[in-house]
JSON list of C-alpha atoms in Angstrom, two decimals:
[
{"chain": "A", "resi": 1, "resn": "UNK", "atom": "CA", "xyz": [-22.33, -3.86, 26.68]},
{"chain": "A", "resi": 2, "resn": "UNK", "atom": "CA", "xyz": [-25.82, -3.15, 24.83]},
{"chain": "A", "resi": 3, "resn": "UNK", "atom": "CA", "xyz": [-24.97, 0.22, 24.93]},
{"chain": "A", "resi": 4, "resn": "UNK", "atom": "CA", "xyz": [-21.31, -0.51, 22.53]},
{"chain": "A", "resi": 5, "resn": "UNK", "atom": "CA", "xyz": [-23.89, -2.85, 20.57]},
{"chain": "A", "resi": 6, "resn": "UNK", "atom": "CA", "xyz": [-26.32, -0.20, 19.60]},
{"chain": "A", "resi": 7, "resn": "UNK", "atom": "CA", "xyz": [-23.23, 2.52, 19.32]},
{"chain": "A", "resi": 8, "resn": "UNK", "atom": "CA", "xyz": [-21.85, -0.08, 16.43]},
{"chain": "A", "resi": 9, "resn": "UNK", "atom": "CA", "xyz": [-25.27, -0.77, 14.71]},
{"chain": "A", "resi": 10, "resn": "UNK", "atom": "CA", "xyz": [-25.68, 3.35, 14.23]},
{"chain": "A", "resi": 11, "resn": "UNK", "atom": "CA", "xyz": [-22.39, 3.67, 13.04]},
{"chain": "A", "resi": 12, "resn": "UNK", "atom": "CA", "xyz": [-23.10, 1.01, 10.85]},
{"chain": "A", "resi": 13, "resn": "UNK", "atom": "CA", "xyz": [-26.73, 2.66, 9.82]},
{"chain": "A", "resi": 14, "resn": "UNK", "atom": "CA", "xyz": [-25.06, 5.86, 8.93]},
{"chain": "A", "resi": 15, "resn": "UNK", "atom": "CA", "xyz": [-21.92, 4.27, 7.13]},
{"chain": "A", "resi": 16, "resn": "UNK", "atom": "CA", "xyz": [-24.77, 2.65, 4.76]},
{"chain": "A", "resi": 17, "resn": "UNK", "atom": "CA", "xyz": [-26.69, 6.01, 4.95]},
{"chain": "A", "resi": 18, "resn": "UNK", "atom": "CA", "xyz": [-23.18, 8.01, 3.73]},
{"chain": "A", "resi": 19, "resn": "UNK", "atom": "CA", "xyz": [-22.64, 5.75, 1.29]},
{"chain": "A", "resi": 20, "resn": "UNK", "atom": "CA", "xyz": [-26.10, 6.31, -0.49]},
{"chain": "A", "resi": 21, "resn": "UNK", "atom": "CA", "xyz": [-25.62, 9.68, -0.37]},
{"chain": "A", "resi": 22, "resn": "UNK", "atom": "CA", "xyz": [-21.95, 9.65, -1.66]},
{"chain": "A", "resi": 23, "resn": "UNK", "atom": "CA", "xyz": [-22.90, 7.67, -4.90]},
{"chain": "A", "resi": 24, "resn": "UNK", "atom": "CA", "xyz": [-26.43, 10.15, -5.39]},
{"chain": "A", "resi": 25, "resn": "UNK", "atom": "CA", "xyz": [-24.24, 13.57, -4.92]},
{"chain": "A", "resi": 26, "resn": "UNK", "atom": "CA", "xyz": [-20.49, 12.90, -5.13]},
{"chain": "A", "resi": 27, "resn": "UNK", "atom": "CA", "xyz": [-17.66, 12.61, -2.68]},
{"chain": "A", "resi": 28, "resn": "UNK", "atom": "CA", "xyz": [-16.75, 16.40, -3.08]},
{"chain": "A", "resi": 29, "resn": "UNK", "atom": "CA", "xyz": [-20.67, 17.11, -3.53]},
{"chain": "A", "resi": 30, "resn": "UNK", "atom": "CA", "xyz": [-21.76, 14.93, 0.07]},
{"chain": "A", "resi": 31, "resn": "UNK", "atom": "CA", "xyz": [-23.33, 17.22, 2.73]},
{"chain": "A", "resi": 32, "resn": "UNK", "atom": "CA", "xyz": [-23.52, 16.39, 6.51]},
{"chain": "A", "resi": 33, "resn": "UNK", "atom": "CA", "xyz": [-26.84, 17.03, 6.32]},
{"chain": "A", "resi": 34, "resn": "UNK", "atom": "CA", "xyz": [-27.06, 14.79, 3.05]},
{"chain": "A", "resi": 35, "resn": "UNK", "atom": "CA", "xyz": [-25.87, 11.95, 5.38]},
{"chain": "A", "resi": 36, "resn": "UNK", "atom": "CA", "xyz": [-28.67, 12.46, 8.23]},
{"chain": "A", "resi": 37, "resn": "UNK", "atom": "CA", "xyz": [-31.23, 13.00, 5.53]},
{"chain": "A", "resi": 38, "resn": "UNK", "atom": "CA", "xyz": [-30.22, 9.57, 4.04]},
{"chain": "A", "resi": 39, "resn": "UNK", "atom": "CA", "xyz": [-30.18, 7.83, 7.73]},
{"chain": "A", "resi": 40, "resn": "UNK", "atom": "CA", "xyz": [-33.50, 9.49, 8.89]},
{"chain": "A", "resi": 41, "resn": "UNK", "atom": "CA", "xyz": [-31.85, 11.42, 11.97]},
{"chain": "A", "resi": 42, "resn": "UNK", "atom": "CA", "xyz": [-30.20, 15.21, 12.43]},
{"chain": "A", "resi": 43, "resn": "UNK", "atom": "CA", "xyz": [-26.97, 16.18, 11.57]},
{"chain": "A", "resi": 44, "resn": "UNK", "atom": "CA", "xyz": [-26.03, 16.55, 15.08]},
{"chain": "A", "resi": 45, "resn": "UNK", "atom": "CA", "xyz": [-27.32, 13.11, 16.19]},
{"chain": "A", "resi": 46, "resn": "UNK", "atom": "CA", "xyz": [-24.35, 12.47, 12.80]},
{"chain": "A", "resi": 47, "resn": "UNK", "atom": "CA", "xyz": [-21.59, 14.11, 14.75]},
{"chain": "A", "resi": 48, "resn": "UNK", "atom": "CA", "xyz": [-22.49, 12.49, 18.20]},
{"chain": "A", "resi": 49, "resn": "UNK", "atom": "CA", "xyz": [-20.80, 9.07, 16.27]},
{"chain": "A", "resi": 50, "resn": "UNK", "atom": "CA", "xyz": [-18.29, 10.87, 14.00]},
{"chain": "A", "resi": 51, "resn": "UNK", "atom": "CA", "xyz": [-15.85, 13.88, 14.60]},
{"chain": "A", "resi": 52, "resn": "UNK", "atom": "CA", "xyz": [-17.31, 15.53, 11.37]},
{"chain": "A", "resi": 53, "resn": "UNK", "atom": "CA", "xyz": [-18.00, 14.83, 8.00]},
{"chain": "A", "resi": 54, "resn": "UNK", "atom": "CA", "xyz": [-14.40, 13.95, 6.94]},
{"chain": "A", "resi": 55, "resn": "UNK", "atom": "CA", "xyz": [-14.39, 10.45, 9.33]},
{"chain": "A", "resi": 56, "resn": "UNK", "atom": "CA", "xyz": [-17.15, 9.75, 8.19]},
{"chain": "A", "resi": 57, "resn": "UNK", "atom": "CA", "xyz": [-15.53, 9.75, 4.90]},
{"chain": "A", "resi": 58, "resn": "UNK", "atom": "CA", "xyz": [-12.81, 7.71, 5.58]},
{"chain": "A", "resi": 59, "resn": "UNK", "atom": "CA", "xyz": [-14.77, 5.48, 7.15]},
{"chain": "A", "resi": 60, "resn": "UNK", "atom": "CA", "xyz": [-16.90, 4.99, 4.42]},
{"chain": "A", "resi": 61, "resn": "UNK", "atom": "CA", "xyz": [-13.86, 4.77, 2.49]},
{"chain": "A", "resi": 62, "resn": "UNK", "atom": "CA", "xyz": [-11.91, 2.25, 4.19]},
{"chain": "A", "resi": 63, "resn": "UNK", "atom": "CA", "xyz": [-15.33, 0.01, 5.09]},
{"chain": "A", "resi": 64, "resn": "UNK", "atom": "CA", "xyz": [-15.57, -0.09, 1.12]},
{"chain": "A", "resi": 65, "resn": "UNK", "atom": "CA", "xyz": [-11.84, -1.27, 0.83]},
{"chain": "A", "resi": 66, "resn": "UNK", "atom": "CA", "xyz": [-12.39, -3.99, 3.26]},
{"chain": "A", "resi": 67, "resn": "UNK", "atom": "CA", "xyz": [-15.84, -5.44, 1.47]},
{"chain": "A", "resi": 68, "resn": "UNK", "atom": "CA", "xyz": [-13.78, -5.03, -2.01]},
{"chain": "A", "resi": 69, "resn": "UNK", "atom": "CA", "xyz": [-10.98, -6.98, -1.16]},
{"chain": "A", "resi": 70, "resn": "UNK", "atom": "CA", "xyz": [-12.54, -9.26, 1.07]},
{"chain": "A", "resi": 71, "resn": "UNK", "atom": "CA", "xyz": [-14.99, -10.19, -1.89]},
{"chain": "A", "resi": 72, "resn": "UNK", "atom": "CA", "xyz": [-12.33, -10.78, -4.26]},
{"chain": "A", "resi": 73, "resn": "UNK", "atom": "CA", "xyz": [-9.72, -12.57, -1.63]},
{"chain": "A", "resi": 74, "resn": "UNK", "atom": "CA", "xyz": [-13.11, -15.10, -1.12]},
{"chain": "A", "resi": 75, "resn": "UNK", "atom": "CA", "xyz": [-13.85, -15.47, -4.98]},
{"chain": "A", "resi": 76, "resn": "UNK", "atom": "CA", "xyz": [-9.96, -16.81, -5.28]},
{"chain": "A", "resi": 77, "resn": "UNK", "atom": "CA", "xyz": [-9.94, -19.25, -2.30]},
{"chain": "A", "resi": 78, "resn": "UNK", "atom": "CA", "xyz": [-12.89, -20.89, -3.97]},
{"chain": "A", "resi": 79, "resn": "UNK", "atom": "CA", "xyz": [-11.22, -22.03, -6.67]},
{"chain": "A", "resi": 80, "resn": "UNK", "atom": "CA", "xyz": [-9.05, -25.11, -6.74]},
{"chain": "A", "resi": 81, "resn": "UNK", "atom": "CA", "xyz": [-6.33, -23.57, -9.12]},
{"chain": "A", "resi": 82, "resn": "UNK", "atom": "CA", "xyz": [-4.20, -20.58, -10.21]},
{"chain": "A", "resi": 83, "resn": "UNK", "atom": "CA", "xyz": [-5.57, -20.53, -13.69]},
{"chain": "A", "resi": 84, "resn": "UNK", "atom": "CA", "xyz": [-9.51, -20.28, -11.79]},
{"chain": "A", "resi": 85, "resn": "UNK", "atom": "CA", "xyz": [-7.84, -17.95, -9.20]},
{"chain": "A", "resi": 86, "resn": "UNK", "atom": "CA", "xyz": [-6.50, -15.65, -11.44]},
{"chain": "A", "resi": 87, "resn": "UNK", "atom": "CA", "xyz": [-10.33, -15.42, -13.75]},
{"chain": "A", "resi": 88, "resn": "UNK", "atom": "CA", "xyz": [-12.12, -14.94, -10.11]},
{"chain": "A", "resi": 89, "resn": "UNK", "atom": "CA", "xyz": [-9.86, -12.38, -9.32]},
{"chain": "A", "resi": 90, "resn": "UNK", "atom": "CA", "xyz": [-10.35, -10.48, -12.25]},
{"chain": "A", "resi": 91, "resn": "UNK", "atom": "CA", "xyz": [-14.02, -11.10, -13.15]},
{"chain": "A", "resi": 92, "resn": "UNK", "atom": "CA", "xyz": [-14.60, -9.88, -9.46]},
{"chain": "A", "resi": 93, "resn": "UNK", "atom": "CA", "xyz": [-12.63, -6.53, -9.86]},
{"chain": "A", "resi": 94, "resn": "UNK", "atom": "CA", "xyz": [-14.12, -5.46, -12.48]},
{"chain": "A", "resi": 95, "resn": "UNK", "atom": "CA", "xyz": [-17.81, -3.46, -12.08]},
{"chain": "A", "resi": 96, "resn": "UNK", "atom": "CA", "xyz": [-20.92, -5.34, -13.43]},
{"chain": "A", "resi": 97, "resn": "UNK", "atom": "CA", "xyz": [-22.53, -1.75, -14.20]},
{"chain": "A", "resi": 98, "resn": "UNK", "atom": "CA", "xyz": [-23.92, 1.21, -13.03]},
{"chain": "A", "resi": 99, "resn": "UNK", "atom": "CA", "xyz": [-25.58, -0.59, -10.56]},
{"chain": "A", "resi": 100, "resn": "UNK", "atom": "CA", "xyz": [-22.80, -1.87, -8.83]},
{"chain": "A", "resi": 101, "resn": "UNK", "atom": "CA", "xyz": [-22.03, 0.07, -5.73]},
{"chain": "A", "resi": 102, "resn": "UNK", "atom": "CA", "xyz": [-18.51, -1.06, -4.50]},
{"chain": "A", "resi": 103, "resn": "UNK", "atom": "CA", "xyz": [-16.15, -0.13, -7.27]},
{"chain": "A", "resi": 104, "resn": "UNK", "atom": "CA", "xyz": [-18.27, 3.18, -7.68]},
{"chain": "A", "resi": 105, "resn": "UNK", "atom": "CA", "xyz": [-17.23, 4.04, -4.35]},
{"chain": "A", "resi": 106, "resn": "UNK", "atom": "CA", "xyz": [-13.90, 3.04, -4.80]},
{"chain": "A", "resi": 107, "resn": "UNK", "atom": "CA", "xyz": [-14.03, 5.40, -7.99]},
{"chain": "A", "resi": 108, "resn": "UNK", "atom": "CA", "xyz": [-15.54, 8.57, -6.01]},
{"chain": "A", "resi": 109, "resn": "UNK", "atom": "CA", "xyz": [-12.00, 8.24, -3.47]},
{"chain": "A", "resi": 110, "resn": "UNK", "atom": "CA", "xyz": [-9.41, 7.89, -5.96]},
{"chain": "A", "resi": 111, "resn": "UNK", "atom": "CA", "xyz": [-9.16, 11.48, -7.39]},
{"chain": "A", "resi": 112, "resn": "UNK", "atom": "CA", "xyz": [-9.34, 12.62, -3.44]},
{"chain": "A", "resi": 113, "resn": "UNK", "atom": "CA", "xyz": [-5.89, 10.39, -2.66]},
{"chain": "A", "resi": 114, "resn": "UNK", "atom": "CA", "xyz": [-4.09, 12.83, -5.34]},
{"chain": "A", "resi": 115, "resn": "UNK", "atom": "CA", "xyz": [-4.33, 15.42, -2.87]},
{"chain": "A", "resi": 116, "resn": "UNK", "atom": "CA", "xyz": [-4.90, 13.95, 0.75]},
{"chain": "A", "resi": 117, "resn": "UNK", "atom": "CA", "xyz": [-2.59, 12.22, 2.52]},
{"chain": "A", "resi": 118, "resn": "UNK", "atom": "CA", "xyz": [-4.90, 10.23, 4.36]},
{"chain": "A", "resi": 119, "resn": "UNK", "atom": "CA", "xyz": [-6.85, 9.17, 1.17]},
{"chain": "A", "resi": 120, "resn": "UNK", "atom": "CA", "xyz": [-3.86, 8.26, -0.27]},
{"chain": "A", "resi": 121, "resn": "UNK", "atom": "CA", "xyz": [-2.94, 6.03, 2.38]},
{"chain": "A", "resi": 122, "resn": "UNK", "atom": "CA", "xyz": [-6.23, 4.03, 2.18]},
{"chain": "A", "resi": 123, "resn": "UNK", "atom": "CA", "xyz": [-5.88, 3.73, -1.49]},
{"chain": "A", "resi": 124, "resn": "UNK", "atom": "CA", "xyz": [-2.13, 2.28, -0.47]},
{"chain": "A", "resi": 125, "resn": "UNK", "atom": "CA", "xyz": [-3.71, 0.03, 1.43]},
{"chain": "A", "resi": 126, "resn": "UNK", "atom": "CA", "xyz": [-6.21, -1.03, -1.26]},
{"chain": "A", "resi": 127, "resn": "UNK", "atom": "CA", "xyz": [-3.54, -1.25, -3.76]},
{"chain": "A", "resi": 128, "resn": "UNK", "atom": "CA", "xyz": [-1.49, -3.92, -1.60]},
{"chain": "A", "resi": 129, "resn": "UNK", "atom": "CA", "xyz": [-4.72, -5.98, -0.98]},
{"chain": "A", "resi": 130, "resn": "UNK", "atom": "CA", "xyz": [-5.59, -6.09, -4.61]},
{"chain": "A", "resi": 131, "resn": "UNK", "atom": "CA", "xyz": [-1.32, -7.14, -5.13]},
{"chain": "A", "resi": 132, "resn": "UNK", "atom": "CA", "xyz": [-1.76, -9.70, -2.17]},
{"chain": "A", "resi": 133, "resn": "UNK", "atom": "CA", "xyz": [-4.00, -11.89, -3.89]},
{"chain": "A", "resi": 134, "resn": "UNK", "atom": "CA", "xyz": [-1.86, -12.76, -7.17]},
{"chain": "A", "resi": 135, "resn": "UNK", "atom": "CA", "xyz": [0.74, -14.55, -4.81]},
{"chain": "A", "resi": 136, "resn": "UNK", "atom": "CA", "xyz": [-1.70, -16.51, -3.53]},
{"chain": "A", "resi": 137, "resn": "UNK", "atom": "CA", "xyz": [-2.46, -17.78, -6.78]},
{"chain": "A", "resi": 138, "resn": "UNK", "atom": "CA", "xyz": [0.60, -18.44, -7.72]},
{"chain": "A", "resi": 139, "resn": "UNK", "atom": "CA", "xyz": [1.20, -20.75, -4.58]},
{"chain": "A", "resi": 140, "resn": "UNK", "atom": "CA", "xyz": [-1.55, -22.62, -5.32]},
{"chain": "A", "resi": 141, "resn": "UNK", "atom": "CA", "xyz": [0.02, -23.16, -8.87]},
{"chain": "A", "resi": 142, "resn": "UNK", "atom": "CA", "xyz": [3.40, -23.93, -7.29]},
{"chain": "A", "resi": 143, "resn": "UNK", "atom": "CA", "xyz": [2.01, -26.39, -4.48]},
{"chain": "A", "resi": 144, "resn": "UNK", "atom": "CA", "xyz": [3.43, -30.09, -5.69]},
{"chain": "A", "resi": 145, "resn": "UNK", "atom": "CA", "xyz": [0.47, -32.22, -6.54]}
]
């Protein structure tokens, strides 16, 4: 069992380590050996947790979907109403600045889903999250008192 542990805390280290080194050269731009560079290890010891540089990609890509949504689904279940539901919801979708790492991410992917199937499926799949959490406002607003 240590052994999955430590397999899930390197994919982890180089899912942060591809994501720095998205945002500094680009999606299109990001090198496998832009990746190990960023995580301190060789590109090989890269490919020993990831088929190649592409599912590493979507990984990084669908990680960032998760965090996203799960940030903003968490920002509306805090507040008691629709009305406070609804602000959350948008003032957490939105980007602070340059500094702020999710939605550039997010940005870097959404060009790729114009041509890739499997990018386009993610961003389907972020799309629907981002939908899902109106309703939920609106039951909150519709819930008798």
């Amino acid at each position: 069992m240590a052994r999955n542990k430590d397999q899930e805390a390197r994919r982890a280290q180089l899912g942060e380590a591809a994501a720095r080194a998205l945002l500094s050269r680009g999606l299109e731009g990001l090198r496998l050996k832009d990746v190990a560079a960023e995580a301190g290890v060789t590109p090989a010891a890269v490919l020993y947790y990831y088929e190649d540089l592409d599912a590493l990609r979507y990984e990084t890509f669908q990680q960032a979907i998760e965090r996203f949504c799960r940030e903003r689904e968490t920002a509306a279940e805090r507040e008691a109403d629709a009305r406070g539901r609804l602000r959350s919801c948008i003032a957490s979708g939105v980007a602070s600045g340059p500094q702020d790492r999710l939605p550039r991410l997010l940005f870097e992917y959404w060009p790729r889903a114009l041509r890739d199937p499997k990018a386009a499926a993610l961003d389907s799949v972020l799309t629907e999250r981002r939908i899902g959490v109106y309703p939920h406002a609106r039951r909150t607003a519709e819930t008798p008192k």
